[in-house]
Amino acid sequence: MKRPPEVLTHGPVTLRRWRAADTATVTDLVLRSQPHLRPWLAWAQDYGPQDAAQFTEQCEQDWNSGAAFSYAITSGGIAVGACGLMARIGPGGLEIGYWVDAAYLRQGLATAAAAALVEAAFALPGVDRVEIVHDEANVASGGVPRKLGFAEVERRPNAGPHTPGESGVDVVWRMTR
């Protein structure tokens, strides 16, 4: 199975594959970002070092199986967020997910990371579409696919679990090759 490169660069960001050895980095990054993440991400509610260890181990397993390709978003050599390509939208498709530490918002880092992921996804054999899904209340997340030229293709109920900031309606954006 072909995989994307372990390091991707686009504009102000370098993405590097998460490894099991990155547990402390993930812990620090998420705890620093937790107030910003809690309204949107259920997993961020009660996050701690054990969650980070499970996450980084799962990143290794997913990379090896091809289920997902998870990266640290770095800028200036500092981890400022996370992103990835996930094989959960059926054959020929990959979904992009991303988040950035609140201290680094509005700098184009999520957009640059997503652009790097789109390029990597379409370089893989058999991938003909990439999607980004976010809650409709998360307007900032919606700016990323809009800036990159994705088309909004659907709005659908999200079964949950719901977080305090969510409306419960997902917006699906798609780009095709």
PDB file of C-alpha atoms in Angstrom:
ATOM      1  CA  MET A   1       0.000   0.000   0.000  1.00  0.00           C
ATOM      2  CA  LYS A   2       1.283   3.423  -0.954  1.00  0.00           C
ATOM      3  CA  ARG A   3       1.451   6.007   1.825  1.00  0.00           C
ATOM      4  CA  PRO A   4       1.979   9.766   1.772  1.00  0.00           C
ATOM      5  CA  PRO A   5       5.403  11.163   2.703  1.00  0.00           C
ATOM      6  CA  GLU A   6       6.204  11.310   6.411  1.00  0.00           C
ATOM      7  CA  VAL A   7       7.085  15.001   6.082  1.00  0.00           C
ATOM      8  CA  LEU A   8       5.100  17.513   4.011  1.00  0.00           C
ATOM      9  CA  THR A   9       5.812  21.218   3.569  1.00  0.00           C
ATOM     10  CA  HIS A  10       3.508  23.936   2.310  1.00  0.00           C
ATOM     11  CA  GLY A  11       4.107  27.644   2.845  1.00  0.00           C
ATOM     12  CA  PRO A  12       4.518  28.406   6.552  1.00  0.00           C
ATOM     13  CA  VAL A  13       3.986  24.836   7.790  1.00  0.00           C
ATOM     14  CA  THR A  14       5.822  21.572   7.899  1.00  0.00           C
ATOM     15  CA  LEU A  15       3.776  18.491   8.685  1.00  0.00           C
ATOM     16  CA  ARG A  16       5.561  15.597  10.278  1.00  0.00           C
ATOM     17  CA  ARG A  17       4.173  12.185  11.018  1.00  0.00           C
ATOM     18  CA  TRP A  18       3.108  11.640  14.639  1.00  0.00           C
ATOM     19  CA  ARG A  19       5.103   8.875  16.305  1.00  0.00           C
ATOM     20  CA  ALA A  20       4.572   7.022  19.598  1.00  0.00           C
ATOM     21  CA  ALA A  21       7.576   8.953  20.960  1.00  0.00           C
ATOM     22  CA  ASP A  22       5.607  12.218  20.571  1.00  0.00           C
ATOM     23  CA  THR A  23       3.344  11.602  23.570  1.00  0.00           C
ATOM     24  CA  ALA A  24       4.764  14.487  25.640  1.00  0.00           C
ATOM     25  CA  THR A  25       4.448  16.890  22.692  1.00  0.00           C
ATOM     26  CA  VAL A  26       0.832  15.860  22.107  1.00  0.00           C
ATOM     27  CA  THR A  27       0.022  16.188  25.808  1.00  0.00           C
ATOM     28  CA  ASP A  28       1.491  19.706  26.016  1.00  0.00           C
ATOM     29  CA  LEU A  29      -0.144  20.818  22.765  1.00  0.00           C
ATOM     30  CA  VAL A  30      -3.624  19.569  23.644  1.00  0.00           C
ATOM     31  CA  LEU A  31      -3.559  20.797  27.246  1.00  0.00           C
ATOM     32  CA  ARG A  32      -2.386  24.230  26.045  1.00  0.00           C
ATOM     33  CA  SER A  33      -5.197  24.246  23.462  1.00  0.00           C
ATOM     34  CA  GLN A  34      -7.913  22.601  25.540  1.00  0.00           C
ATOM     35  CA  PRO A  35     -10.089  25.679  26.189  1.00  0.00           C
ATOM     36  CA  HIS A  36     -10.130  26.350  22.439  1.00  0.00           C
ATOM     37  CA  LEU A  37     -10.791  22.693  21.490  1.00  0.00           C
ATOM     38  CA  ARG A  38     -13.490  21.773  24.022  1.00  0.00           C
ATOM     39  CA  PRO A  39     -16.362  23.544  22.253  1.00  0.00           C
ATOM     40  CA  TRP A  40     -15.724  21.539  19.062  1.00  0.00           C
ATOM     41  CA  LEU A  41     -14.033  18.207  19.824  1.00  0.00           C
ATOM     42  CA  ALA A  42     -15.540  15.624  22.166  1.00  0.00           C
ATOM     43  CA  TRP A  43     -12.193  13.906  22.732  1.00  0.00           C
ATOM     44  CA  ALA A  44     -10.722  17.142  24.162  1.00  0.00           C
ATOM     45  CA  GLN A  45     -13.113  17.327  27.126  1.00  0.00           C
ATOM     46  CA  ASP A  46     -11.065  15.419  29.716  1.00  0.00           C
ATOM     47  CA  TYR A  47      -7.766  14.911  27.894  1.00  0.00           C
ATOM     48  CA  GLY A  48      -4.623  13.829  29.697  1.00  0.00           C
ATOM     49  CA  PRO A  49      -1.273  12.094  29.219  1.00  0.00           C
ATOM     50  CA  GLN A  50      -2.856   8.625  28.919  1.00  0.00           C
ATOM     51  CA  ASP A  51      -5.052   9.897  26.073  1.00  0.00           C
ATOM     52  CA  ALA A  52      -1.988  11.311  24.325  1.00  0.00           C
ATOM     53  CA  ALA A  53      -0.176   7.974  24.666  1.00  0.00           C
ATOM     54  CA  GLN A  54      -3.182   6.151  23.207  1.00  0.00           C
ATOM     55  CA  PHE A  55      -3.409   8.705  20.396  1.00  0.00           C
ATOM     56  CA  THR A  56       0.239   8.442  19.374  1.00  0.00           C
ATOM     57  CA  GLU A  57       0.134   4.650  19.520  1.00  0.00           C
ATOM     58  CA  GLN A  58      -3.029   4.667  17.401  1.00  0.00           C
ATOM     59  CA  CYS A  59      -1.290   6.994  14.934  1.00  0.00           C
ATOM     60  CA  GLU A  60       1.445   4.376  14.472  1.00  0.00           C
ATOM     61  CA  GLN A  61      -1.096   1.574  13.982  1.00  0.00           C
ATOM     62  CA  ASP A  62      -3.232   3.618  11.584  1.00  0.00           C
ATOM     63  CA  TRP A  63      -0.206   4.648   9.522  1.00  0.00           C
ATOM     64  CA  ASN A  64       0.868   1.028   9.161  1.00  0.00           C
ATOM     65  CA  SER A  65      -2.640  -0.181   8.255  1.00  0.00           C
ATOM     66  CA  GLY A  66      -3.470   2.780   5.997  1.00  0.00           C
ATOM     67  CA  ALA A  67      -6.533   3.725   8.086  1.00  0.00           C
ATOM     68  CA  ALA A  68      -5.182   7.241   8.716  1.00  0.00           C
ATOM     69  CA  PHE A  69      -2.081   9.349   8.236  1.00  0.00           C
ATOM     70  CA  SER A  70      -1.725  11.747  11.176  1.00  0.00           C
ATOM     71  CA  TYR A  71       0.669  14.677  11.329  1.00  0.00           C
ATOM     72  CA  ALA A  72       1.864  17.373  13.699  1.00  0.00           C
ATOM     73  CA  ILE A  73       1.469  20.829  12.182  1.00  0.00           C
ATOM     74  CA  THR A  74       4.696  22.678  12.894  1.00  0.00           C
ATOM     75  CA  SER A  75       5.659  26.265  12.249  1.00  0.00           C
ATOM     76  CA  GLY A  76       9.060  27.655  13.121  1.00  0.00           C
ATOM     77  CA  GLY A  77       9.976  24.214  14.482  1.00  0.00           C
ATOM     78  CA  ILE A  78       7.154  24.280  17.069  1.00  0.00           C
ATOM     79  CA  ALA A  79       4.142  21.933  17.101  1.00  0.00           C
ATOM     80  CA  VAL A  80       1.126  24.229  16.700  1.00  0.00           C
ATOM     81  CA  GLY A  81      -1.629  21.764  15.815  1.00  0.00           C
ATOM     82  CA  ALA A  82      -2.563  18.429  14.314  1.00  0.00           C
ATOM     83  CA  CYS A  83      -4.018  17.218  11.059  1.00  0.00           C
ATOM     84  CA  GLY A  84      -4.470  14.077   9.060  1.00  0.00           C
ATOM     85  CA  LEU A  85      -5.890  12.099   6.197  1.00  0.00           C
ATOM     86  CA  MET A  86      -8.452   9.481   7.217  1.00  0.00           C
ATOM     87  CA  ALA A  87      -9.721   6.594   5.098  1.00  0.00           C
ATOM     88  CA  ARG A  88     -13.291   6.699   6.370  1.00  0.00           C
ATOM     89  CA  ILE A  89     -15.364   7.991   3.442  1.00  0.00           C
ATOM     90  CA  GLY A  90     -15.256   4.936   1.221  1.00  0.00           C
ATOM     91  CA  PRO A  91     -13.099   3.733  -1.651  1.00  0.00           C
ATOM     92  CA  GLY A  92     -11.286   6.466  -3.550  1.00  0.00           C
ATOM     93  CA  GLY A  93     -11.728   9.057  -0.820  1.00  0.00           C
ATOM     94  CA  LEU A  94      -9.843  10.510   2.120  1.00  0.00           C
ATOM     95  CA  GLU A  95     -11.147  12.917   4.749  1.00  0.00           C
ATOM     96  CA  ILE A  96      -9.018  15.736   6.120  1.00  0.00           C
ATOM     97  CA  GLY A  97      -9.168  16.806   9.748  1.00  0.00           C
ATOM     98  CA  TYR A  98      -7.235  19.633  11.427  1.00  0.00           C
ATOM     99  CA  TRP A  99      -6.976  21.847  14.459  1.00  0.00           C
ATOM    100  CA  VAL A 100      -4.592  24.614  15.465  1.00  0.00           C
ATOM    101  CA  ASP A 101      -3.579  25.895  18.903  1.00  0.00           C
ATOM    102  CA  ALA A 102      -5.522  29.059  19.781  1.00  0.00           C
ATOM    103  CA  ALA A 103      -2.272  31.059  20.008  1.00  0.00           C
ATOM    104  CA  TYR A 104      -1.673  30.390  16.288  1.00  0.00           C
ATOM    105  CA  LEU A 105      -5.122  31.041  14.833  1.00  0.00           C
ATOM    106  CA  ARG A 106      -5.771  33.345  11.871  1.00  0.00           C
ATOM    107  CA  GLN A 107      -2.269  32.836  10.446  1.00  0.00           C
ATOM    108  CA  GLY A 108      -3.268  30.524   7.588  1.00  0.00           C
ATOM    109  CA  LEU A 109      -1.669  27.483   9.217  1.00  0.00           C
ATOM    110  CA  ALA A 110      -4.726  25.190   9.007  1.00  0.00           C
ATOM    111  CA  THR A 111      -5.247  26.222   5.394  1.00  0.00           C
ATOM    112  CA  ALA A 112      -1.603  25.551   4.527  1.00  0.00           C
ATOM    113  CA  ALA A 113      -1.730  22.183   6.319  1.00  0.00           C
ATOM    114  CA  ALA A 114      -4.920  21.182   4.500  1.00  0.00           C
ATOM    115  CA  ALA A 115      -3.385  22.247   1.161  1.00  0.00           C
ATOM    116  CA  ALA A 116      -0.387  19.992   1.839  1.00  0.00           C
ATOM    117  CA  LEU A 117      -2.746  17.121   2.677  1.00  0.00           C
ATOM    118  CA  VAL A 118      -4.808  17.612  -0.494  1.00  0.00           C
ATOM    119  CA  GLU A 119      -1.649  17.456  -2.600  1.00  0.00           C
ATOM    120  CA  ALA A 120      -0.448  14.327  -0.764  1.00  0.00           C
ATOM    121  CA  ALA A 121      -3.860  12.656  -1.050  1.00  0.00           C
ATOM    122  CA  PHE A 122      -4.130  13.196  -4.801  1.00  0.00           C
ATOM    123  CA  ALA A 123      -0.593  11.838  -5.256  1.00  0.00           C
ATOM    124  CA  LEU A 124      -1.796   8.486  -3.901  1.00  0.00           C
ATOM    125  CA  PRO A 125      -3.085   5.932  -6.408  1.00  0.00           C
ATOM    126  CA  GLY A 126      -6.853   5.502  -6.482  1.00  0.00           C
ATOM    127  CA  VAL A 127      -7.724   8.670  -4.561  1.00  0.00           C
ATOM    128  CA  ASP A 128     -10.162  10.754  -6.577  1.00  0.00           C
ATOM    129  CA  ARG A 129     -11.838  12.842  -3.863  1.00  0.00           C
ATOM    130  CA  VAL A 130     -10.980  14.546  -0.594  1.00  0.00           C
ATOM    131  CA  GLU A 131     -13.527  15.773   1.942  1.00  0.00           C
ATOM    132  CA  ILE A 132     -13.531  18.100   4.921  1.00  0.00           C
ATOM    133  CA  VAL A 133     -16.377  17.858   7.452  1.00  0.00           C
ATOM    134  CA  HIS A 134     -17.074  20.355  10.233  1.00  0.00           C
ATOM    135  CA  ASP A 135     -19.985  21.475  12.373  1.00  0.00           C
ATOM    136  CA  GLU A 136     -21.845  24.379  10.750  1.00  0.00           C
ATOM    137  CA  ALA A 137     -21.348  26.507  13.883  1.00  0.00           C
ATOM    138  CA  ASN A 138     -17.564  26.244  13.493  1.00  0.00           C
ATOM    139  CA  VAL A 139     -17.274  29.044  10.964  1.00  0.00           C
ATOM    140  CA  ALA A 140     -13.471  29.216  11.200  1.00  0.00           C
ATOM    141  CA  SER A 141     -13.136  25.559  10.174  1.00  0.00           C
ATOM    142  CA  GLY A 142     -15.386  26.251   7.206  1.00  0.00           C
ATOM    143  CA  GLY A 143     -13.026  28.930   5.956  1.00  0.00           C
ATOM    144  CA  VAL A 144     -10.342  26.356   5.157  1.00  0.00           C
ATOM    145  CA  PRO A 145     -12.167  24.340   2.480  1.00  0.00           C
ATOM    146  CA  ARG A 146     -13.691  27.525   1.073  1.00  0.00           C
ATOM    147  CA  LYS A 147     -10.226  29.099   0.617  1.00  0.00           C
ATOM    148  CA  LEU A 148      -8.884  25.926  -1.006  1.00  0.00           C
ATOM    149  CA  GLY A 149     -11.676  25.671  -3.572  1.00  0.00           C
ATOM    150  CA  PHE A 150     -13.661  22.775  -2.107  1.00  0.00           C
ATOM    151  CA  ALA A 151     -17.367  22.644  -2.988  1.00  0.00           C
ATOM    152  CA  GLU A 152     -19.984  22.340  -0.264  1.00  0.00           C
ATOM    153  CA  VAL A 153     -21.885  19.143  -1.132  1.00  0.00           C
ATOM    154  CA  GLU A 154     -24.062  18.361   1.870  1.00  0.00           C
ATOM    155  CA  ARG A 155     -25.404  19.357   5.271  1.00  0.00           C
ATOM    156  CA  ARG A 156     -26.419  16.456   7.471  1.00  0.00           C
ATOM    157  CA  PRO A 157     -27.316  15.769  11.099  1.00  0.00           C
ATOM    158  CA  ASN A 158     -24.435  14.701  13.317  1.00  0.00           C
ATOM    159  CA  ALA A 159     -25.453  11.851  15.604  1.00  0.00           C
ATOM    160  CA  GLY A 160     -23.030  13.010  18.288  1.00  0.00           C
ATOM    161  CA  PRO A 161     -21.667  13.086  20.821  1.00  0.00           C
ATOM    162  CA  HIS A 162     -22.244  16.809  20.758  1.00  0.00           C
ATOM    163  CA  THR A 163     -20.002  19.401  22.333  1.00  0.00           C
ATOM    164  CA  PRO A 164     -21.013  22.812  23.712  1.00  0.00           C
ATOM    165  CA  GLY A 165     -20.177  24.749  20.524  1.00  0.00           C
ATOM    166  CA  GLU A 166     -21.785  22.421  18.016  1.00  0.00           C
ATOM    167  CA  SER A 167     -25.127  22.874  16.301  1.00  0.00           C
ATOM    168  CA  GLY A 168     -25.386  19.156  15.465  1.00  0.00           C
ATOM    169  CA  VAL A 169     -25.295  19.759  11.702  1.00  0.00           C
ATOM    170  CA  ASP A 170     -22.214  18.747   9.725  1.00  0.00           C
ATOM    171  CA  VAL A 171     -21.144  20.582   6.586  1.00  0.00           C
ATOM    172  CA  VAL A 172     -19.429  18.354   4.012  1.00  0.00           C
ATOM    173  CA  TRP A 173     -16.986  19.887   1.531  1.00  0.00           C
ATOM    174  CA  ARG A 174     -15.498  17.940  -1.400  1.00  0.00           C
ATOM    175  CA  MET A 175     -12.692  18.372  -3.883  1.00  0.00           C
ATOM    176  CA  THR A 176     -12.259  15.957  -6.757  1.00  0.00           C
ATOM    177  CA  ARG A 177      -9.266  15.277  -8.921  1.00  0.00           C
TER     178      ARG A 177
END
